[in-house]
CSV table of C-alpha atoms in Angstrom, one decimal:
chain,number,residue,atom,x,y,z
S,1,MET,CA,113.4,104.9,73.9
S,2,LYS,CA,112.8,102.2,76.6
S,3,LYS,CA,109.5,100.5,76.7
S,4,ARG,CA,107.6,101.2,79.9
S,5,ALA,CA,105.6,98.8,82.0
S,6,LEU,CA,103.5,99.2,85.2
S,7,ILE,CA,103.1,96.1,87.4
S,8,THR,CA,100.5,95.9,90.2
S,9,GLY,CA,101.5,93.4,92.8
S,10,ILE,CA,105.2,93.9,92.1
S,11,THR,CA,106.1,92.8,95.6
S,12,GLY,CA,104.5,89.4,95.1
S,13,GLN,CA,105.9,86.2,93.7
S,14,ASP,CA,104.8,86.8,90.1
S,15,GLY,CA,105.4,90.6,90.2
S,16,SER,CA,109.0,90.2,91.3
S,17,TYR,CA,109.9,87.7,88.7
S,18,LEU,CA,108.1,89.7,86.0
S,19,ALA,CA,110.0,92.8,87.0
S,20,GLU,CA,113.3,91.0,86.7
S,21,PHE,CA,112.3,89.6,83.3
S,22,LEU,CA,111.3,93.0,82.0
S,23,LEU,CA,114.5,94.6,83.3
S,24,LYS,CA,116.5,92.1,81.3
S,25,LYS,CA,114.6,93.1,78.2
S,26,ASN,CA,115.6,96.7,78.9
S,27,TYR,CA,112.2,98.0,80.1
S,28,GLN,CA,111.7,100.9,82.4
S,29,VAL,CA,109.7,99.2,85.2
S,30,PHE,CA,107.2,100.9,87.5
S,31,GLY,CA,105.6,99.1,90.4
S,32,LEU,CA,102.3,99.9,92.2
S,33,THR,CA,102.6,99.5,96.0
S,34,ARG,CA,100.1,100.0,98.7
S,35,ARG,CA,101.1,102.4,101.5
S,36,THR,CA,101.4,100.3,104.7
S,37,SER,CA,103.1,100.8,108.0
S,38,THR,CA,105.6,98.1,107.2
S,39,SER,CA,107.1,97.7,103.8
S,40,ASN,CA,107.4,94.2,102.3
S,41,TYR,CA,110.1,94.5,99.6
S,42,ASP,CA,111.9,91.2,100.3
S,43,ARG,CA,111.2,89.8,96.9
S,44,ILE,CA,112.4,92.9,95.0
S,45,LYS,CA,115.3,93.9,97.2
S,46,GLU,CA,117.8,92.9,94.6
S,47,ILE,CA,116.2,95.2,92.0
S,48,ILE,CA,114.8,98.0,94.1
S,49,ASP,CA,117.3,100.5,92.7
S,50,GLU,CA,116.4,99.6,89.1
S,51,ILE,CA,112.6,100.1,89.4
S,52,THR,CA,110.3,103.1,90.2
S,53,LEU,CA,107.7,102.4,92.9
S,54,ILE,CA,104.4,104.4,92.8
S,55,SER,CA,101.9,104.5,95.7
S,56,GLY,CA,98.5,103.3,94.8
S,57,ASP,CA,95.7,100.9,95.7
S,58,LEU,CA,93.2,98.8,93.7
S,59,LEU,CA,90.5,100.1,96.1
S,60,ASP,CA,91.1,103.7,95.0
S,61,GLU,CA,90.5,104.4,91.3
S,62,HIS,CA,91.9,108.0,91.6
S,63,SER,CA,95.3,106.6,92.7
S,64,LEU,CA,95.3,104.2,89.8
S,65,THR,CA,94.6,107.0,87.3
S,66,ASN,CA,97.5,109.0,88.8
S,67,ALA,CA,99.8,106.0,88.6
S,68,ILE,CA,98.9,105.5,84.8
S,69,LYS,CA,99.5,109.3,84.2
S,70,GLU,CA,102.8,109.2,86.1
S,71,SER,CA,104.3,106.0,84.5
S,72,GLN,CA,102.8,106.4,81.0
S,73,PRO,CA,103.1,102.7,80.4
S,74,GLY,CA,102.9,100.9,77.1
S,75,GLU,CA,102.1,97.7,79.1
S,76,VAL,CA,100.2,97.2,82.4
S,77,TYR,CA,100.3,93.9,84.2
S,78,ASN,CA,97.5,93.6,86.9
S,79,LEU,CA,98.9,90.9,89.2
S,80,ALA,CA,97.6,92.4,92.5
S,81,SER,CA,94.7,90.7,94.3
S,82,GLN,CA,93.7,89.0,97.5
S,83,SER,CA,95.2,85.7,96.2
S,84,PHE,CA,94.9,83.2,99.0
S,85,VAL,CA,91.9,81.0,98.4
S,86,PRO,CA,91.1,80.0,102.1
S,87,VAL,CA,91.1,83.7,103.1
S,88,SER,CA,88.4,84.4,100.5
S,89,TRP,CA,85.9,82.5,102.7
S,90,SER,CA,86.6,84.6,105.8
S,91,GLN,CA,87.0,87.9,103.8
S,92,PRO,CA,84.7,87.4,100.8
S,93,VAL,CA,83.7,91.1,100.4
S,94,LEU,CA,87.3,92.3,100.6
S,95,THR,CA,88.3,89.6,98.1
S,96,GLY,CA,85.7,90.9,95.7
S,97,GLU,CA,86.8,94.5,96.1
S,98,PHE,CA,90.4,93.7,95.3
S,99,THR,CA,90.2,90.7,93.0
S,100,ALA,CA,87.0,91.6,91.0
S,101,LEU,CA,86.3,95.4,91.2
S,102,GLY,CA,90.0,96.2,91.4
S,103,VAL,CA,90.2,95.0,87.8
S,104,THR,CA,87.4,97.4,86.7
S,105,ARG,CA,89.1,100.3,88.4
S,106,MET,CA,92.4,99.6,86.7
S,107,LEU,CA,90.7,99.2,83.3
S,108,GLU,CA,88.8,102.5,83.8
S,109,ALA,CA,92.1,104.2,84.7
S,110,ILE,CA,93.7,102.9,81.5
S,111,ARG,CA,90.6,103.9,79.4
S,112,LEU,CA,90.7,107.4,80.7
S,113,ALA,CA,94.5,108.1,81.0
S,114,LYS,CA,96.3,105.8,78.5
S,115,PRO,CA,93.9,103.9,76.2
S,116,ASP,CA,96.7,102.7,74.0
S,117,ALA,CA,98.4,100.8,76.8
S,118,ARG,CA,98.2,97.0,76.6
S,119,PHE,CA,96.6,95.4,79.6
S,120,TYR,CA,97.3,91.9,81.1
S,121,GLN,CA,94.9,90.5,83.7
S,122,ALA,CA,96.0,87.7,86.0
S,123,SER,CA,93.1,85.2,85.6
S,124,SER,CA,93.2,81.9,87.5
S,125,SER,CA,92.6,78.2,87.0
S,126,GLU,CA,90.4,78.5,90.2
S,127,MET,CA,87.8,79.9,87.8
S,128,PHE,CA,87.2,76.3,86.5
S,129,GLY,CA,86.6,75.0,90.0
S,130,ARG,CA,84.1,72.1,89.6
S,131,VAL,CA,85.6,71.3,86.2
S,132,GLN,CA,83.2,70.8,83.3
S,133,GLU,CA,85.8,69.1,81.2
S,134,THR,CA,89.4,67.8,81.6
S,135,PRO,CA,91.8,69.2,80.6
S,136,GLN,CA,90.7,72.8,80.8
S,137,LYS,CA,91.2,75.1,77.8
S,138,GLU,CA,90.2,78.6,76.8
S,139,THR,CA,86.6,77.6,75.9
S,140,THR,CA,85.9,75.5,79.0
S,141,PRO,CA,83.0,76.9,81.0
S,142,PHE,CA,83.8,78.4,84.4
S,143,TYR,CA,82.4,76.9,87.6
S,144,PRO,CA,84.2,78.6,90.5
S,145,ARG,CA,84.1,77.0,94.0
S,146,SER,CA,85.3,79.8,96.2
S,147,PRO,CA,84.8,83.5,96.6
S,148,TYR,CA,88.3,84.0,95.2
S,149,GLY,CA,87.3,81.9,92.1
S,150,VAL,CA,84.1,83.9,91.7
S,151,ALA,CA,85.9,87.2,91.9
S,152,LYS,CA,88.5,86.0,89.3
S,153,VAL,CA,85.6,85.2,86.9
S,154,TYR,CA,84.4,88.7,87.2
S,155,GLY,CA,87.9,90.1,86.6
S,156,HIS,CA,88.2,87.9,83.6
S,157,TRP,CA,84.9,88.9,82.0
S,158,ILE,CA,85.2,92.6,82.7
S,159,THR,CA,88.6,92.4,80.8
S,160,VAL,CA,86.8,90.8,77.9
S,161,ASN,CA,84.0,93.4,78.2
S,162,TYR,CA,86.5,96.4,78.0
S,163,ARG,CA,88.3,94.8,75.1
S,164,GLU,CA,85.1,94.5,73.1
S,165,SER,CA,83.4,97.7,74.3
S,166,TYR,CA,86.4,100.1,74.1
S,167,GLN,CA,88.8,98.3,71.8
S,168,LEU,CA,91.4,98.2,74.5
S,169,PHE,CA,94.3,95.7,74.0
S,170,ALA,CA,93.2,93.8,77.1
S,171,VAL,CA,94.0,90.1,77.7
S,172,SER,CA,93.6,87.5,80.4
S,173,GLY,CA,96.2,84.8,81.2
S,174,ILE,CA,94.4,81.9,82.8
S,175,LEU,CA,97.4,80.6,84.7
S,176,PHE,CA,97.3,77.3,86.5
S,177,ASN,CA,99.2,76.9,89.8
S,178,HIS,CA,102.8,78.1,89.6
S,179,GLU,CA,105.2,78.0,92.5
S,180,SER,CA,108.7,79.1,93.5
S,181,PRO,CA,110.9,79.8,96.6
S,182,ARG,CA,109.1,83.2,96.6
S,183,ARG,CA,105.7,81.7,97.2
S,184,GLY,CA,104.1,82.8,100.5
S,185,LEU,CA,104.3,80.4,103.5
S,186,GLU,CA,100.5,80.2,103.6
S,187,PHE,CA,100.3,78.3,100.3
S,188,VAL,CA,100.5,74.5,100.7
S,189,THR,CA,103.5,74.1,98.4
S,190,ARG,CA,105.7,76.5,100.3
S,191,LYS,CA,104.3,75.2,103.6
S,192,ILE,CA,105.5,71.8,102.6
S,193,THR,CA,109.0,72.8,101.5
S,194,HIS,CA,109.5,75.1,104.5
S,195,ALA,CA,108.5,72.3,106.9
S,196,VAL,CA,110.7,69.8,105.1
S,197,ALA,CA,113.7,72.2,105.6
S,198,ARG,CA,112.8,72.7,109.3
S,199,ILE,CA,112.4,68.9,109.9
S,200,LYS,CA,115.7,68.2,108.2
S,201,LEU,CA,117.3,70.8,110.6
S,202,GLY,CA,115.6,69.3,113.6
S,203,ARG,CA,113.4,72.4,114.2
S,204,GLN,CA,110.0,70.8,113.5
S,205,LYS,CA,108.7,67.3,114.1
S,206,LYS,CA,105.4,67.1,112.1
S,207,LEU,CA,103.7,68.7,109.1
S,208,LYS,CA,99.9,69.2,109.2
S,209,LEU,CA,98.1,69.1,105.9
S,210,GLY,CA,94.5,69.0,104.6
S,211,ASN,CA,93.3,67.2,101.5
S,212,MET,CA,96.2,65.2,100.2
S,213,ALA,CA,94.3,63.9,97.2
S,214,ALA,CA,93.7,67.3,95.6
S,215,LYS,CA,95.4,67.5,92.2
S,216,ARG,CA,96.9,70.5,90.5
S,217,ASP,CA,98.7,71.4,87.4
S,218,TRP,CA,101.9,72.9,89.0
S,219,GLY,CA,104.5,74.8,87.2
S,220,PHE,CA,107.5,77.1,88.0
S,221,ALA,CA,106.6,80.8,88.3
S,222,PRO,CA,109.6,82.3,86.4
S,223,ASP,CA,108.5,80.2,83.3
S,224,TYR,CA,105.0,81.7,83.6
S,225,VAL,CA,105.9,85.4,83.6
S,226,GLU,CA,107.4,85.0,80.1
S,227,ALA,CA,104.0,83.8,78.9
S,228,MET,CA,102.4,87.0,80.4
S,229,TRP,CA,104.8,89.1,78.4
S,230,LEU,CA,104.3,87.1,75.2
S,231,MET,CA,100.6,87.7,75.3
S,232,LEU,CA,101.1,91.5,75.2
S,233,GLN,CA,103.5,91.2,72.2
S,234,GLN,CA,100.8,89.6,69.9
S,235,GLU,CA,99.1,91.4,67.0
S,236,LYS,CA,95.6,91.0,68.4
S,237,PRO,CA,94.5,90.6,72.0
S,238,GLU,CA,93.5,87.0,73.0
S,239,ASP,CA,93.2,85.0,76.2
S,240,PHE,CA,95.4,82.0,76.9
S,241,VAL,CA,95.5,79.0,79.3
S,242,ILE,CA,99.0,78.6,80.7
S,243,GLY,CA,100.0,75.4,82.4
S,244,THR,CA,102.0,72.2,82.0
S,245,GLY,CA,99.2,69.8,81.0
S,246,HIS,CA,100.2,67.4,83.8
S,247,THR,CA,98.8,67.0,87.3
S,248,TRP,CA,100.2,65.9,90.6
S,249,SER,CA,98.5,65.5,94.0
S,250,VAL,CA,99.4,67.3,97.3
S,251,GLU,CA,100.6,63.8,98.3
S,252,ASP,CA,103.0,63.7,95.3
S,253,PHE,CA,104.3,67.1,96.2
S,254,ALA,CA,105.0,66.0,99.8
S,255,ARG,CA,106.6,62.7,98.7
S,256,ILE,CA,109.0,64.4,96.4
S,257,ALA,CA,109.8,67.2,98.8
S,258,PHE,CA,110.7,64.8,101.6
S,259,SER,CA,112.7,62.6,99.2
S,260,VAL,CA,115.0,65.5,98.5
S,261,ILE,CA,116.2,65.2,102.0
S,262,GLY,CA,116.1,61.4,102.0
S,263,LEU,CA,113.0,61.0,104.3
S,264,ASN,CA,109.6,59.2,103.9
S,265,TRP,CA,106.8,61.7,104.0
S,266,ARG,CA,104.5,59.2,105.8
S,267,ASP,CA,106.6,59.5,108.9
S,268,TYR,CA,106.1,63.2,109.3
S,269,VAL,CA,102.7,64.2,107.8
S,270,GLU,CA,99.5,64.4,109.8
S,271,ILE,CA,96.0,65.1,108.3
S,272,ASP,CA,94.3,68.1,109.9
S,273,GLN,CA,90.5,68.2,109.1
S,274,SER,CA,90.4,71.9,109.8
S,275,LEU,CA,92.6,72.6,106.8
S,276,ILE,CA,90.1,71.1,104.3
S,277,ARG,CA,88.1,73.7,102.3
S,278,PRO,CA,84.3,74.0,102.6
S,279,VAL,CA,84.1,72.9,99.0
S,280,GLU,CA,87.2,71.4,97.3
S,281,VAL,CA,88.5,71.8,93.8
S,282,ASP,CA,89.6,68.2,93.2
S,283,LEU,CA,91.3,68.3,89.8
S,284,LEU,CA,92.8,71.0,87.6
S,285,ARG,CA,94.8,70.2,84.5
S,286,ALA,CA,95.6,72.7,81.7
S,287,ASP,CA,95.4,72.3,78.0
S,288,PRO,CA,98.1,74.8,77.0
S,289,ALA,CA,98.0,73.9,73.2
S,290,LYS,CA,96.9,77.4,72.2
S,291,ALA,CA,99.8,79.0,74.0
S,292,LYS,CA,102.3,76.5,72.4
S,293,ARG,CA,100.8,77.2,69.0
S,294,LEU,CA,100.4,81.0,69.0
S,295,LEU,CA,102.9,82.1,71.7
S,296,ASN,CA,105.5,79.4,71.1
S,297,TRP,CA,105.5,79.0,74.9
S,298,GLU,CA,106.2,75.9,76.9
S,299,PRO,CA,107.2,75.4,80.5
S,300,LYS,CA,111.0,74.8,80.9
S,301,THR,CA,111.2,73.5,84.5
S,302,SER,CA,109.9,70.0,85.5
S,303,PHE,CA,107.7,69.4,88.5
S,304,GLU,CA,110.4,67.4,90.3
S,305,ALA,CA,113.1,70.1,89.5
S,306,MET,CA,110.8,72.8,90.9
S,307,VAL,CA,110.1,71.0,94.1
S,308,LYS,CA,113.9,70.4,94.6
S,309,ILE,CA,114.6,74.1,93.9
S,310,MET,CA,112.1,75.1,96.6
S,311,VAL,CA,113.3,72.7,99.2
S,312,GLU,CA,116.9,73.7,98.7
S,313,ALA,CA,116.1,77.4,98.8
S,314,ASP,CA,114.3,76.9,102.2
S,315,LEU,CA,117.2,74.9,103.5
S,316,LYS,CA,119.4,77.9,102.7
S,317,LYS,CA,116.9,80.4,104.3
S,318,GLU,CA,116.8,78.6,107.6
S,319,PRO,CA,119.9,80.0,109.5
């Protein structure tokens, strides 16, 4: 009998890669989608006939309970949230409803309808914010610097709470930044690679960016969904930091992206003060030693290779 998995956020970057990964492992895959006037299935269009979509919303616990009853999953991956950090300042309450309380609603649905299901919560390196130590590991104290980061801390701790209170197999993956050609255009990495492609094709002259000195631990999204799956295959539920252990600045990202097409980034990038966050997270770097030791997980794709993949994909997308 096939294993069954339910993915919230299946139409997003991580959800689409995870769905493909699980299908290759012969899972029956269910995806939770919000009912909207326009469907956004671009990232899953290649596998849409192989998965089952269920209507539901993280704001509506009843719909989540029904989704659990309908799919009867052995594994639940909660990847849905309001995930764009700048929007969390303009929509802090909505961010809290989705990214924080949405986790509680999903855990309650599992507790009531399928308590033996294994639950994965998508935690975030943004929880570390104003970092208390470098690199950041599972025991590093959280100090979030945005409404998004604060909401993710709640989601993380409510997962721990349900694990300890109800003995659910519930884990959090504290994933550091991970990118791909499926990243939304609002994120700085994809904004850069998309602009590089347009500049190469003569459709754009300049690229406006904010804080070029901000440093992140950037990895390749398809590598990271394997780590999510591995966490739910362990004998006991534990939380893991997932990252590369290396950092690069936004400037590094721009430099490498422009070098793919043989141009100097300094000739095309302009600093726009309006794009700088109210408070910045300056440096994030993972210590993924626990994941390597217990999950036998390591990233496969280098930073330079990832940037090249993204630029080349955007060059192909621009007709």
